[in-house]
Amino acid sequence: MIDLSTTYMGLQLKNPLVASASPLLKKIERAKRMEEAGIAAVVMYSLFEEQVIHESLELDHHLSRATDFSLNQ
């Protein structure tokens, strides 16, 4: 059998197949299925992505309220 092992970002992998962050990886069960199918590593979404989105929406809300307040004065 051919040795496909490689190093990626300092990690030893059994092969060069790496699944990038995508909607397919939003559920851990899918990542496990990919591993069973031969993927050596997965790139997960940021753990803080939801927090960044929430803060962005909150900032937008406050900025729009400030604009509405200025226009109504």
XYZ file of C-alpha atoms in Angstrom:
73
model
C 0.000 0.000 0.000
C 1.243 3.502 -0.824
C 2.107 5.785 2.088
C 0.046 8.967 1.653
C 0.918 10.460 5.035
C 1.759 14.145 5.082
C 2.173 17.101 7.391
C -0.362 19.950 7.339
C 0.090 22.989 9.583
C 2.347 20.938 11.828
C -0.084 18.010 12.104
C 0.779 14.509 10.924
C -2.054 13.264 8.698
C -2.666 9.793 7.269
C -3.370 11.373 3.846
C -3.634 14.864 2.311
C -7.462 14.896 2.227
C -8.663 17.876 4.281
C -12.284 19.037 4.267
C -12.549 22.812 4.526
C -15.118 24.652 6.633
C -18.451 24.353 4.870
C -22.145 23.867 5.629
C -21.468 20.113 5.503
C -19.461 20.428 8.706
C -21.994 22.341 10.784
C -22.969 19.072 12.466
C -20.355 16.879 14.136
C -22.064 13.738 12.842
C -21.203 14.755 9.271
C -17.563 15.335 10.214
C -17.478 11.835 11.727
C -18.953 10.390 8.516
C -16.281 12.185 6.472
C -13.583 10.710 8.697
C -15.074 7.238 8.200
C -14.947 7.891 4.437
C -11.220 8.676 4.589
C -10.854 12.405 5.271
C -7.715 12.927 7.371
C -8.737 16.285 8.868
C -11.521 18.830 8.852
C -11.398 22.603 9.200
C -14.214 23.587 11.539
C -16.031 26.903 11.609
C -14.780 29.394 14.151
C -16.142 28.678 17.608
C -16.867 32.383 17.910
C -18.599 32.884 14.552
C -22.036 33.123 16.167
C -20.741 35.675 18.665
C -19.234 37.846 15.898
C -22.497 37.723 13.921
C -24.538 38.589 17.030
C -22.279 41.530 17.897
C -22.417 42.795 14.310
C -26.225 42.682 14.297
C -26.371 44.367 17.698
C -24.044 47.159 16.530
C -26.141 47.653 13.394
C -29.281 47.855 15.525
C -27.800 50.523 17.814
C -26.380 52.534 14.916
C -29.726 52.531 13.112
C -31.527 53.597 16.319
C -29.066 56.479 16.725
C -29.691 57.547 13.118
C -33.471 57.353 13.599
C -33.178 59.379 16.809
C -31.103 62.084 15.087
C -33.583 62.341 12.217
C -36.569 62.689 14.557
C -35.056 65.536 16.600
